[in-house]
CSV table of C-alpha atoms in Angstrom, one decimal:
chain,number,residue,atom,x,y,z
K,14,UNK,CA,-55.3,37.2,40.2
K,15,UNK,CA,-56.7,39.8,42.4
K,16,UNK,CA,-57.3,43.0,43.8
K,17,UNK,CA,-56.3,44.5,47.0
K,18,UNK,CA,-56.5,48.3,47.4
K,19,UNK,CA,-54.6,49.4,44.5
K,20,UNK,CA,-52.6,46.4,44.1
K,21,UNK,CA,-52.9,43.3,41.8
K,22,UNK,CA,-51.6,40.2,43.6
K,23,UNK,CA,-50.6,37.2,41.6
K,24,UNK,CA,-49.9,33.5,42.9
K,25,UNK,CA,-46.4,34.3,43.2
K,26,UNK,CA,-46.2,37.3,44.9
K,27,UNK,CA,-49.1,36.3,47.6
K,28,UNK,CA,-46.7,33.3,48.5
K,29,UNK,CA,-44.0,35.7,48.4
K,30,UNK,CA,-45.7,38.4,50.5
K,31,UNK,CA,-46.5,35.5,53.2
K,32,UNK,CA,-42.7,34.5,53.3
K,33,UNK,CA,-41.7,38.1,54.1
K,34,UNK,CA,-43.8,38.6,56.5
K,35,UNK,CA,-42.7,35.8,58.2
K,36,UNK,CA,-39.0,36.4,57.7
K,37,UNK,CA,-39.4,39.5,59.4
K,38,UNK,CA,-41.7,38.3,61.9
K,39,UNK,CA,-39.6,35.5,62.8
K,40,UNK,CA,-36.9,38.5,63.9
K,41,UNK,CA,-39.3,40.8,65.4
K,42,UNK,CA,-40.5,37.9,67.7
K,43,UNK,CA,-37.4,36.4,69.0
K,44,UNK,CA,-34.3,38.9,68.8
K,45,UNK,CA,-35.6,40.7,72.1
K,46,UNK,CA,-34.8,37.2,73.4
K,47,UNK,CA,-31.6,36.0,71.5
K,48,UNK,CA,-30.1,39.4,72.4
K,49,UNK,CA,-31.1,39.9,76.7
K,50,UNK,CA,-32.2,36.3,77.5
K,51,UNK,CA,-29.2,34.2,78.2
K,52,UNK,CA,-27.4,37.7,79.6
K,53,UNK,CA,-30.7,38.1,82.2
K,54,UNK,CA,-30.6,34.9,83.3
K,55,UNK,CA,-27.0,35.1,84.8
K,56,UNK,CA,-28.1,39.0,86.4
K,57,UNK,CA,-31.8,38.7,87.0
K,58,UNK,CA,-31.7,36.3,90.6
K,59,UNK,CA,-32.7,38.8,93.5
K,60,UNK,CA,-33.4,41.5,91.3
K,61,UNK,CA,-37.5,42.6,90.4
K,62,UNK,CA,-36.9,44.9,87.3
K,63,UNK,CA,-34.4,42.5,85.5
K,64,UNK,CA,-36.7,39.6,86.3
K,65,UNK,CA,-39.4,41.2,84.8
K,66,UNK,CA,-37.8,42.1,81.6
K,67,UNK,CA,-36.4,38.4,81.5
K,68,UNK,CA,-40.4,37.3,81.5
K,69,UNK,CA,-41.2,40.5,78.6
K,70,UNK,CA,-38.5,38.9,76.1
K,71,UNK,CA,-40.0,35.3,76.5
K,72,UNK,CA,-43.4,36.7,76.4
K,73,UNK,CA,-42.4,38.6,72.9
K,74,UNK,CA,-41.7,35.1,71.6
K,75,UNK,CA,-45.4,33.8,72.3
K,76,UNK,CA,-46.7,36.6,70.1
K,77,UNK,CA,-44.7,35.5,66.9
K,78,UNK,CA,-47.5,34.3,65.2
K,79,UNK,CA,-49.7,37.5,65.6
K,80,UNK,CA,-46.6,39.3,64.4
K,81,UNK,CA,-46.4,37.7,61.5
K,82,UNK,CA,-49.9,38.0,60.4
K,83,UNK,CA,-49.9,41.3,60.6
K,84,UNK,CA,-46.6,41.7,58.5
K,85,UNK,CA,-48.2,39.7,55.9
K,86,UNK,CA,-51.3,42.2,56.2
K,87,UNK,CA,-49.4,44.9,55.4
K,88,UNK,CA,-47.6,43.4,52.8
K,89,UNK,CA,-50.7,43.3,51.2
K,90,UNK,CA,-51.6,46.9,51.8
K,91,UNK,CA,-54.4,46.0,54.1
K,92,UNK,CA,-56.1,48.5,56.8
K,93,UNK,CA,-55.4,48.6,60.0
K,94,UNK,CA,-59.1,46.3,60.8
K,95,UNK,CA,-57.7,44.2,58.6
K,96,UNK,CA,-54.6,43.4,60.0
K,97,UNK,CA,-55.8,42.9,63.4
K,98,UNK,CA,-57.9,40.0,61.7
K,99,UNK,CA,-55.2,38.0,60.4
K,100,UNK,CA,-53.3,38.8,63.9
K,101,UNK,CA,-55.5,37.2,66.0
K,102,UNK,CA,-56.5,34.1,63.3
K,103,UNK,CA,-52.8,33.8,63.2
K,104,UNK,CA,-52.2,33.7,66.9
K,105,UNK,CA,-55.4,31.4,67.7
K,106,UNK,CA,-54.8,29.2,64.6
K,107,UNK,CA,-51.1,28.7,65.4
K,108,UNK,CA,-51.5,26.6,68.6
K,109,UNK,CA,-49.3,29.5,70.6
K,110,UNK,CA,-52.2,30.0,72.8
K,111,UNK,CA,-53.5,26.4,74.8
K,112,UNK,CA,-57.1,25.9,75.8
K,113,UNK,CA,-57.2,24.7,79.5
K,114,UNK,CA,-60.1,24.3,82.1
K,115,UNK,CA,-58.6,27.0,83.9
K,116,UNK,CA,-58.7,29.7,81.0
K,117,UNK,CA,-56.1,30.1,78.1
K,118,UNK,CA,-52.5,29.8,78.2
K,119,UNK,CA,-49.7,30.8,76.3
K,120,UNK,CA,-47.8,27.8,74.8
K,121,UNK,CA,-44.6,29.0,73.3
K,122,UNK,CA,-44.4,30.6,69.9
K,123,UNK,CA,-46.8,27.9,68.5
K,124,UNK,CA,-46.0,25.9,64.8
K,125,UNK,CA,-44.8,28.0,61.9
K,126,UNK,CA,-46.1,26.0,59.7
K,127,UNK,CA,-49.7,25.7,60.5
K,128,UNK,CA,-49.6,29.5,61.2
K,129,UNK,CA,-48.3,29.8,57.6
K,130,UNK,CA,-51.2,27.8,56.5
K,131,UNK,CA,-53.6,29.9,58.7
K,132,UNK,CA,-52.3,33.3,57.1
K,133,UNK,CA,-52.7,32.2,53.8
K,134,UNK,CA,-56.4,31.1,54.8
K,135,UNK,CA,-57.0,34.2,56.4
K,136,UNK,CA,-54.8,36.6,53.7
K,137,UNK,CA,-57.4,34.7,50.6
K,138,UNK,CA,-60.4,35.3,52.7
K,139,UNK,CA,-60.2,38.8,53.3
K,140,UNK,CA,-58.9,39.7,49.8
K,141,UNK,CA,-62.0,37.8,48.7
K,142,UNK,CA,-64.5,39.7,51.0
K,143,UNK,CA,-63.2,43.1,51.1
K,144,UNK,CA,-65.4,45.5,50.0
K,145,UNK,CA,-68.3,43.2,48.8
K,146,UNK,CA,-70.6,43.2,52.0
K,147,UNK,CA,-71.4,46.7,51.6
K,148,UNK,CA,-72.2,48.8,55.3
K,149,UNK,CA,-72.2,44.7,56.8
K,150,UNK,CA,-68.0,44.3,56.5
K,151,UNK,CA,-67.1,46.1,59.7
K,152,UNK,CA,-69.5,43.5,61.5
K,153,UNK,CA,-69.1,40.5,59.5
K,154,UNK,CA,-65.5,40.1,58.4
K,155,UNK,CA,-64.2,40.2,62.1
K,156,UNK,CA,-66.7,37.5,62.5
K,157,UNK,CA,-65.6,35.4,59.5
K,158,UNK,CA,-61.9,35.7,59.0
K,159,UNK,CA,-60.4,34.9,62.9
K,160,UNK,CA,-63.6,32.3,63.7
K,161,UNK,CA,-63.2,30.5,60.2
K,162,UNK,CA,-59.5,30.6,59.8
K,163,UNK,CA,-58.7,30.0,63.6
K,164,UNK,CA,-60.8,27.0,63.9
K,165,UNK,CA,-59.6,25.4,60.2
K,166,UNK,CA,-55.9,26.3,62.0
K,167,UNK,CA,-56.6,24.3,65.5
K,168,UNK,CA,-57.9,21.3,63.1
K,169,UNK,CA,-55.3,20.8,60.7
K,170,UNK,CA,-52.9,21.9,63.9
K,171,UNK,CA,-52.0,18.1,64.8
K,172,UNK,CA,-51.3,16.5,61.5
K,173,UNK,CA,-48.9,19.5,60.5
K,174,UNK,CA,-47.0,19.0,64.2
K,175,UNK,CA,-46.8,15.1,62.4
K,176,UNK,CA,-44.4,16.7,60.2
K,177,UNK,CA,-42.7,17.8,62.8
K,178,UNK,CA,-42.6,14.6,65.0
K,179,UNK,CA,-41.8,12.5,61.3
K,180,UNK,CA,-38.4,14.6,61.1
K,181,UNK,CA,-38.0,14.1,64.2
K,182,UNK,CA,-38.0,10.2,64.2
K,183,UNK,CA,-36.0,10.5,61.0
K,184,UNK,CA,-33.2,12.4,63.4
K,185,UNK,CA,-33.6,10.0,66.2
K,186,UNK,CA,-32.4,7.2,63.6
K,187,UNK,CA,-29.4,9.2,63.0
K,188,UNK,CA,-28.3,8.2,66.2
K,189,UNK,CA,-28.3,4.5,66.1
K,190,UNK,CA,-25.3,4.8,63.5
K,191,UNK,CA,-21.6,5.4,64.7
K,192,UNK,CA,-21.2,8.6,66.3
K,193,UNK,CA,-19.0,9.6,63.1
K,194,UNK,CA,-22.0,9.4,60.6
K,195,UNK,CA,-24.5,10.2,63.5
K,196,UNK,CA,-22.7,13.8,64.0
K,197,UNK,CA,-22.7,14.2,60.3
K,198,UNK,CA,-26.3,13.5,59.2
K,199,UNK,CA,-27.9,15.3,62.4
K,200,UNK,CA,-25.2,18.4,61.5
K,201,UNK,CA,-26.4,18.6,57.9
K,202,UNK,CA,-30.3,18.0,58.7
K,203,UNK,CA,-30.2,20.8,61.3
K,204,UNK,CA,-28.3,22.8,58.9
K,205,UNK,CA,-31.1,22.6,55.7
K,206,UNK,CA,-34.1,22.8,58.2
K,207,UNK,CA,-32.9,26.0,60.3
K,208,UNK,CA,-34.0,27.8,57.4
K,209,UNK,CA,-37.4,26.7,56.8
K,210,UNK,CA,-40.4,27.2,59.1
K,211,UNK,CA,-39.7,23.9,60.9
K,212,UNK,CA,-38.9,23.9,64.6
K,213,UNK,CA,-35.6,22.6,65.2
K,214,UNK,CA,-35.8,23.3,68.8
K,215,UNK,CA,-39.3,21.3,68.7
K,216,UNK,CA,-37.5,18.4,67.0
K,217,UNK,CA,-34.9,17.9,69.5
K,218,UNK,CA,-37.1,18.3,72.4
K,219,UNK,CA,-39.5,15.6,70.8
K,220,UNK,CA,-36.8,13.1,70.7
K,221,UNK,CA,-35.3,14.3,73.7
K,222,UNK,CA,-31.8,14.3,71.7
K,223,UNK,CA,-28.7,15.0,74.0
K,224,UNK,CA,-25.0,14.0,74.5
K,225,UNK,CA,-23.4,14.1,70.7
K,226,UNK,CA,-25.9,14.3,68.8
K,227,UNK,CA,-27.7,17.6,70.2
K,228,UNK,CA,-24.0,19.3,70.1
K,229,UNK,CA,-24.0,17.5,66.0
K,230,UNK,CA,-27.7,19.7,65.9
K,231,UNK,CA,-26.4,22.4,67.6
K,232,UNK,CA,-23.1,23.4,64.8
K,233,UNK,CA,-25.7,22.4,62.2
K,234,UNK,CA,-27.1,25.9,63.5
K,235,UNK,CA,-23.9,27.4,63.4
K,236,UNK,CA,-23.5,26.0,59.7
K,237,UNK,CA,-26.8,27.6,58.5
K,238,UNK,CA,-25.9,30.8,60.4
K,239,UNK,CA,-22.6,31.3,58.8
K,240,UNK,CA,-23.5,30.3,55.5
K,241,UNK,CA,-26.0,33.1,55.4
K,242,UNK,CA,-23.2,35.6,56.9
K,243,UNK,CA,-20.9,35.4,53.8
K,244,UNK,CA,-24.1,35.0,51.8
K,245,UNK,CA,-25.3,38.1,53.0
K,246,UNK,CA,-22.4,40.5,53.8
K,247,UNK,CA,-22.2,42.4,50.6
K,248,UNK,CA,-25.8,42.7,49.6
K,249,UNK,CA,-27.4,43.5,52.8
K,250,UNK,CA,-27.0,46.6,55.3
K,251,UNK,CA,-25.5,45.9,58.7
K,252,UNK,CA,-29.1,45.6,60.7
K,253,UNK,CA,-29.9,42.1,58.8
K,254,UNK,CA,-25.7,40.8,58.7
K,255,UNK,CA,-26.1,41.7,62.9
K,256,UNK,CA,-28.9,39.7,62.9
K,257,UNK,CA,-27.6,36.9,60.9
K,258,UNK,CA,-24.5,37.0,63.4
K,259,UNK,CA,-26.6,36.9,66.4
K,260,UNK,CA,-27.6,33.7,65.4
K,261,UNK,CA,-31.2,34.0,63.9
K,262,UNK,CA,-31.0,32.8,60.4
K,263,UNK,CA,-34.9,31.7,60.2
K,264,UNK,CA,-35.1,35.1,58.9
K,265,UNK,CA,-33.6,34.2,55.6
K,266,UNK,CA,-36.4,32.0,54.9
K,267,UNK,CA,-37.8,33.4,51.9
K,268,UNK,CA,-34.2,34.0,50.8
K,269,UNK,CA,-33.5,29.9,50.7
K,270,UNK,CA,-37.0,29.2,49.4
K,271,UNK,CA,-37.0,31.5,46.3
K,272,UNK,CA,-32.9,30.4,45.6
K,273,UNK,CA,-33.0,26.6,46.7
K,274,UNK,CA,-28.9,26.3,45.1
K,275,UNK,CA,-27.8,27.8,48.7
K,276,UNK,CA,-28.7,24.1,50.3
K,277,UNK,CA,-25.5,23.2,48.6
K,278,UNK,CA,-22.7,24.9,50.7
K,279,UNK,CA,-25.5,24.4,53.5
K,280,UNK,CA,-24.5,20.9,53.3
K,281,UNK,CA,-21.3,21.2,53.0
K,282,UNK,CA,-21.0,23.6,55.7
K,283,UNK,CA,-22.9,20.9,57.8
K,284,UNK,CA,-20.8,18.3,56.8
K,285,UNK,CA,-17.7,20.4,58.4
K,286,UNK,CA,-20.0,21.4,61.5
K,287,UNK,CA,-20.6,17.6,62.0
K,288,UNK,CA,-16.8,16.6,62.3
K,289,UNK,CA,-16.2,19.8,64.1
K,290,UNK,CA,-19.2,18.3,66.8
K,291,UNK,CA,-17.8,15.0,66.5
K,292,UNK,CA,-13.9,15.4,66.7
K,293,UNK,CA,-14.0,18.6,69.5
K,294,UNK,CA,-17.1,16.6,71.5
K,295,UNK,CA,-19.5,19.0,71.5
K,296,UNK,CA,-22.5,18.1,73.6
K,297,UNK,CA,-25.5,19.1,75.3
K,298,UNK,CA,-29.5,19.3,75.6
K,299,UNK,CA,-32.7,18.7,73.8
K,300,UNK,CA,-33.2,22.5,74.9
K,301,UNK,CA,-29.8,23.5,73.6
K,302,UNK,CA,-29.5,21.3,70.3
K,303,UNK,CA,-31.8,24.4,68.6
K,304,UNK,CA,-29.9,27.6,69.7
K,305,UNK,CA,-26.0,27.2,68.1
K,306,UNK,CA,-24.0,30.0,69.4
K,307,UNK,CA,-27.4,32.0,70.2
K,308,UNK,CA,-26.9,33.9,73.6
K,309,UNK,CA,-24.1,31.3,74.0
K,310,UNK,CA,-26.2,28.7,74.8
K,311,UNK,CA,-24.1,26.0,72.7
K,312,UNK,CA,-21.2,26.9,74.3
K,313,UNK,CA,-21.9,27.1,77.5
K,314,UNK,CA,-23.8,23.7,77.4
K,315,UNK,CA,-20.9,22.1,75.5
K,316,UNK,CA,-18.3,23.4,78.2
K,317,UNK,CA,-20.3,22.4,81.3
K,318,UNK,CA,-20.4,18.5,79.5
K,319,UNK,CA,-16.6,18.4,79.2
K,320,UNK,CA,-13.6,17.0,80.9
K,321,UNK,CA,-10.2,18.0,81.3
K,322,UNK,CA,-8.5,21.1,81.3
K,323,UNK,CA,-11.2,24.4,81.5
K,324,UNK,CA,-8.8,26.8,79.7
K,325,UNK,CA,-8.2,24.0,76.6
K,326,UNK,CA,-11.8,23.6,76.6
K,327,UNK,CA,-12.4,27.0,76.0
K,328,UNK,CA,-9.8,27.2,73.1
K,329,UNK,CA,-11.0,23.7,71.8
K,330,UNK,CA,-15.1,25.4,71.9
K,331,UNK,CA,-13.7,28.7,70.3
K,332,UNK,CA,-12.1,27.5,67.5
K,333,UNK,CA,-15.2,24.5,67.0
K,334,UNK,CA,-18.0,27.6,67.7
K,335,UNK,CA,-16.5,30.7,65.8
K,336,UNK,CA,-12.8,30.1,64.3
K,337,UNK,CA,-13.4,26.7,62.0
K,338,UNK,CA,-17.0,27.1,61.4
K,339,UNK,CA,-16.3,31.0,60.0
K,340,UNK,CA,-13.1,30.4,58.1
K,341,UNK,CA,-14.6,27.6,55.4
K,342,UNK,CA,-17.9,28.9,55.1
K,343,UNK,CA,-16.0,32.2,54.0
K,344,UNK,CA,-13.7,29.8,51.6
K,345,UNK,CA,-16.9,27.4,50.7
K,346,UNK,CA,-19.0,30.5,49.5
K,347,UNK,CA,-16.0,31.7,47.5
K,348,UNK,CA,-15.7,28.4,46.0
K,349,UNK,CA,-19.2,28.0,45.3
K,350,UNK,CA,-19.6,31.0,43.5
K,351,UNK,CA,-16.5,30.1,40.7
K,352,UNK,CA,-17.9,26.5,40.1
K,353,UNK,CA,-21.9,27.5,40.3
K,354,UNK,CA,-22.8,29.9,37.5
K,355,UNK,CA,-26.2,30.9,39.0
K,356,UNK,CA,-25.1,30.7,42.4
K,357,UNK,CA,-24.1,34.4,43.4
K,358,UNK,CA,-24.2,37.2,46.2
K,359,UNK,CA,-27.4,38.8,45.0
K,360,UNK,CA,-29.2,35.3,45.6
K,361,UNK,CA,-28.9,36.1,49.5
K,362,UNK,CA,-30.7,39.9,48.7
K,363,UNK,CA,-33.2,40.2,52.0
K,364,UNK,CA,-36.4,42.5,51.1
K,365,UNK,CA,-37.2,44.2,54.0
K,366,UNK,CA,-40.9,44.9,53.9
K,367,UNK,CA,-41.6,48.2,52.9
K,368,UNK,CA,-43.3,50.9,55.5
């Protein structure tokens, strides 16, 4: 146990404080995107202020690491100095920003796992070293805490993107069964890993999974997504059920760690996405398999890799994208709660941090 500020900090709540923090991070960092992205990208062409905003809202996303360590600073009552420290060891222990000959480069929002594992380092150092080097702090710590924690970050950085590339080969074997079973499994994997700090968009682009099985990834999205909604709708205000509906349930991951149970109607909401992807024909891109109905990306993929009619594939994406997918995970959370006694509304409670 220890001590910071006024505060005693025990194992659970550090862990807890670091899942927050990246909850909220995780939101902070990509809504500006989820929300004007997709909607730029059809109005920006020929136009210098919308094109610049377009490149702001990607930019936001390459700073999610640095968010998050200094959420998880404040969680912990640090000062401003320190919070700035576990920013920046966050950001450079992430792998968000690449080392070239040419200078430094931002590399998309980096591995939120290592940068879980760099916050932690950086959280214990500082609660260890505050207020013990005496007049030296203001000189040493910003030494210590980014230099040490960034550099243990950038090593342990390629075995924890292993993780991500073992998933990943773990999907791609999915999709040597029928497409039935394929659609399924990748539906129901997607759906579990959405909510835990494991890239799903990373996955698919590793693999380069397309055709069937990005569209099976895609509703596994939609599945987690959902699931959370009618989780969430009567225990949290209408800023974190907007969110939830906009598509970015990766801020619910503290929720799903701390109350495992919800992995149930997760899979069974997966299952259902997976024979929605397999049935309606949902396709699309290694780029799209990560985003559900996110800015419509899903969608619009799915309807451009159709063929028939335009206006029944429109119904056919409607019903596969909002109508079916919304309907049982209303009836499957219902259910749930009569035949699991400790699965409940309150379980889906998101703690915003406080101010």
């Amino acid at each position: 146990m220890v001590k910071s500020g006024t505060a005693k900090t025990t194992g659970k709540s550090f862990f807890g404080n670091i899942l927050q923090a990246v909850g909220a991070g995780v939101v902070i960092a990509l809504i500006p995107n989820a929300l004007l992205g997709e909607l730029l990208k059809f109005f920006k062409e020929g136009n210098q202020l919308l094109e610049t905003v377009y490149q702001l809202v990607v930019l936001i996303q390459s700073f999610m690491a640095f968010i998050i360590g200094v959420l998880a600073a404040h969680q912990f009552k640090f000062n401003g100095a320190g919070a700035t420290m576990i920013g920046v060891s966050a950001m450079i222990g992430s792998g968000a920003v690449k080392m070239t000959e040419g200078g430094f480069l931002l590399n998309g929002t980096g591995d939120i796992i290592n940068t879980i594992l760099v916050v932690v380092i950086a959280c214990t150092l500082y609660l260890l070293l505050q207020n013990k080097l005496g007049s030296l702090e203001m000189i040493l710590l910003p030494v210590i805490i980014p230099v040490l924690s960034g550099v243990i970050g950038l090593f342990t950085l390629g075995y924890v993107t292993n993780v991500t590339k073992g998933i990943g080969h773990i999907v791609n074997a999915f999709t040597e069964l029928n497409p039935l079973m394929m659609s399924i499994l990748i539906c129901v994997t997607y759906a579990l890993l959405m909510v835990t700090p494991i890239s799903v968009v990373a996955i698919a682009t590793a693999i380069s999974l397309s055709g069937l099985g990005s569209g099976a990834a895609n509703m596994g999205i939609v599945a987690a997504c959902v699931t959370f909604l009618f989780g969430s709708i009567r225990v949290n205000g209408a800023g974190v059920n907007l969110v939830l509906i906009i598509g970015a349930a990766k801020m619910m991951i503290p929720v799903y760690f701390k109350h495992l149970i919800i992995a149930i109607p997760l899979i069974i909401n997966g299952v259902i996405g997976g024979l929605i992807a397999y049935f309606i024909g949902i396709k699309g891109t290694p780029m799209s398999a990560g985003f559900g109905y996110t800015g419509l990306v899903g969608p619009i993929n799915a309807f451009n890799r159709m063929d028939g009619d335009p206006n029944m594939n429109i119904i056919l994406l409607v019903f596969g994208y909002f109508i079916i997918p919304f309907v049982s995970a209303f009836f499957v959370h219902e259910i749930c709660k009569k035949m699991m006694r400790k699965y409940t509304d309150d379980i889906y409670k998101f703690e915003i941090p406080k101010q």
